[in-house]
Amino acid sequence: MRQFKSVFPLIVTLIWTYALHTNWGTLPPMGKLLSPFQGFWVNAEKADASEQTEETLQIPGLLEPVQVFYDEMAVPHVFAQNDHDLYMAQGYLTAKDRLWQMEFQTHFAGGRISEIVGSKGLASDQFQRRMGAVYGAEQSLKGMVEDPVAKASLEAYADGVNAYIATLNDRKLPLEYKLLNYRPEKWEPIKSALFLKNMSFVLASGTDDLKMTNILRKYGREVAEHLFPNYPFEESPIIPEGTPLDFKPLPIPAAPADFIGLGSSMKTPEKDPNTGSNNWAVAGNKTISGMPILANDPHLTLSLPSIWYQMQLVAPGINVYGSTMPGSPNVITGFNKNIAWGVTNVGSDVLDWYQIKFKDASKREYWHDGKWKKTQLRIERFKVRGEDDFVDTVFFTHHGPVVYLSHEKPFKSNIPVGHALKWIALEKSSEVSAFYKLNRAANYDDYKAAITYFSAPAQNFVFASNQGDIALWVNGKFPLKSNLQGKYLMDGTDPAADWKGYIPHDHDPHVKNPPRGFVSSANQFSVDKSYPYYLGWQFAPSERGRRINERLTVMEKATVDSLRGLQNDNFNIRARRLLPLLLPHVTQPTPAMSAALDVLKKWNLQNSKESIGATIFENWVILLQSSLWDDEFNSDEKVPMNIPTVDRTVKLMIEEPKAIWWDNVKTKNKKESMEEIIRTSFQANVDSLTKLHGSLGENWAWYKHKQTGVRHLIPGMDALSRLNIPIGGGGSIVNASTTKTGPSWRLVVELSKSGKPNAYGVYPGGQSGNPGSPHYDDLIDTWAKGELKPLLYMHQADQKSNRIRKKVILTK
């Protein structure tokens, strides 16, 4: 026994030593992670010094020294002597702050997450590659490298990233590499293409074709078109009504024959309606300064590290400031001394599905245009951590990839089986050239020429210049289709259903210096019904666009601060429209309902963070929609369907109060009325809020119910996230913050004839991707309060500023 007592501590020590230095699945060796010499402790960073510091870093491959000045927000202002060094420095500095984010996002885009997390990531990886993510990136890269300056910038950027990777050892690795127990790999230009292609997946991969076809099959075309109209009841289009055409339209292709197609069984989530954006530019005749002011706030999933990375890039022929996307060169949205620009998503229909008829089980041939045609096979190999490689075969037709075969189960998306995907994002493009030229643009003509290089995802490019011009182009590569072609699934055997070319760029919707004195977009319909081409039948709800246009129409003597205020506008235009229609029908209320009704009647229609009325209204709309439409359109998970929009519900209440749709078909021997559906949905609303938050009181505050969070890219990593942020807004509000999405970057720029723009911006995060850095999330509170930070726009390297905290010399 005495011997055992003396040996037992040694046995325990050996077991712990083994455990702490051994991989357990995808978990890292905990001894390595906890090590005081190379574990997560060493990732902590000190706060900025009060005095300016200076250091020199060697980067092999530079042609000349590069000067970098960091301001108090840790924004690098890069002064290079040539393009090569500018983009090499951009790659190096971005990787220094955001390497793990860059790699993780391109691993996801390229269908390679299973290399990090094992087999649990394989279904997601397979989906990405089946949808053509890697194929599309390869096609894009072909287009990018056709432009010598784009090719050179991509290669220099990659060299910069790799120069930083070469400095890393186990001790210096970013925290997430230690948590997930892997190391960075060499950066190649294809990774930048993958990153840019992923934006198409985020912004332009939503598809309702299957759901609409299921409605067509069940209810017929008359009902489908009646309840899902091709233009909303209320709208304020991006291009003002009456804007004259400055082109002669092409003939519109003939429509293919009606096609119902084969059934598909699967559960499909709704596409996120909150991934949108706002932008606008106000002409000088509506501002105090007499110069245009531009504003932009892209709405994306809120994440840490931040989606954006601020930077100023200066070299001969360029001095641009704005937000970059970690993973690609250039500034994506920003300004230079002469112009400013911003983007919002268009949301046009550039993705269609074609039912494929294979000749036999080998799937080597498919029927089209009266003949059998060869499929092209693409072999995809997946490296799965801890397991053997997985090999997959994707069958390509002339339409595109057959994403899932008839016997396969799709992965978390509204993808019809046995159908080929036709999508703009899978074609050759040259987005790097677009931003390279836009960063250097000096006037409207330069801006117009630059955006012709941008194909996908289609964006509303807003523009302002110090020559006094404002403009907006609904810009992208749009297929030339017949009216409504692609609203429903299509017959892949019929050549009449094929795309017939593309809308010429000069025919894209656009407006310059309109009489109303402003241009704006908020993802609503691009045009009115007079536009000659079909862009799609479904865009974002109109409320944000209508509210912005209301405010800008009456705004005079605008300033940067008044446009900042508009970005943070919390007025609920939907409630203004709906409450007068709803409240009269809430009869015989219970005491709890009466208390909630009293709040709504006194509510100022502002979705402010403390508002209880906002919580009651927003939750009511959700339950009203469910009570009205779920019994007909959302009752069978095996046959997924869209439900009509809130806009369509408003029209139904006004024009069809006795419509059959008010009756709940699930209730036997009973026929519900509009009044009953409205009342019972309100009672359910009060009951659900009481269950969630207790009796009506401060716990019903809008921000407490909404629970906006900025979450780490690793799911469930709450310790590295910021949750329950006190902010108002909502999905249909100009200040469009929801639980997981919101304004990912707010920018306001006032142009100046002197070439010294007055600019402000903020995003919900910080410059650093390191959770141990004081600049990891230091801008979130400013963002939540609706404030902006002044942006330091330097004109020369020797410019004096008390905002500069550090100078770094990069040498070869």
GROMACS .gro file of N, CA and C in nm, residues 233-234 577 581 648-657 662 674:
model
   48
  233PHE      N    1  -4.783   4.607  -5.364
  233PHE     CA    2  -4.897   4.696  -5.345
  233PHE      C    3  -4.850   4.839  -5.320
  234GLU      N    4  -4.745   4.854  -5.240
  234GLU     CA    5  -4.688   4.985  -5.210
  234GLU      C    6  -4.538   4.979  -5.236
  577ARG      N    7  -4.887   5.200  -4.112
  577ARG     CA    8  -4.983   5.149  -4.210
  577ARG      C    9  -5.077   5.046  -4.149
  581LEU      N   10  -5.545   4.952  -3.931
  581LEU     CA   11  -5.623   4.842  -3.987
  581LEU      C   12  -5.648   4.732  -3.885
  648ARG      N   13  -4.870   4.198  -4.907
  648ARG     CA   14  -4.988   4.131  -4.963
  648ARG      C   15  -5.096   4.117  -4.857
  649THR      N   16  -5.059   4.099  -4.732
  649THR     CA   17  -5.157   4.093  -4.624
  649THR      C   18  -5.229   4.226  -4.609
  650VAL      N   19  -5.154   4.336  -4.617
  650VAL     CA   20  -5.216   4.468  -4.609
  650VAL      C   21  -5.320   4.484  -4.720
  651LYS      N   22  -5.283   4.445  -4.841
  651LYS     CA   23  -5.376   4.457  -4.953
  651LYS      C   24  -5.499   4.370  -4.930
  652LEU      N   25  -5.480   4.250  -4.875
  652LEU     CA   26  -5.591   4.160  -4.848
  652LEU      C   27  -5.687   4.224  -4.746
  653MET      N   28  -5.632   4.287  -4.642
  653MET     CA   29  -5.716   4.350  -4.541
  653MET      C   30  -5.799   4.464  -4.599
  654ILE      N   31  -5.739   4.540  -4.689
  654ILE     CA   32  -5.808   4.657  -4.746
  654ILE      C   33  -5.907   4.616  -4.853
  655GLU      N   34  -5.868   4.525  -4.942
  655GLU     CA   35  -5.948   4.496  -5.060
  655GLU      C   36  -6.028   4.366  -5.052
  656GLU      N   37  -5.986   4.272  -4.966
  656GLU     CA   38  -6.054   4.142  -4.961
  656GLU      C   39  -6.078   4.096  -4.817
  657PRO      N   40  -6.152   4.173  -4.740
  657PRO     CA   41  -6.176   4.134  -4.599
  657PRO      C   42  -6.259   4.007  -4.585
  662TRP      N   43  -5.884   3.393  -4.502
  662TRP     CA   44  -5.896   3.421  -4.358
  662TRP      C   45  -5.940   3.298  -4.280
  674MET      N   46  -6.183   3.761  -4.085
  674MET     CA   47  -6.066   3.847  -4.068
  674MET      C   48  -6.058   3.900  -3.926
   0.00000   0.00000   0.00000
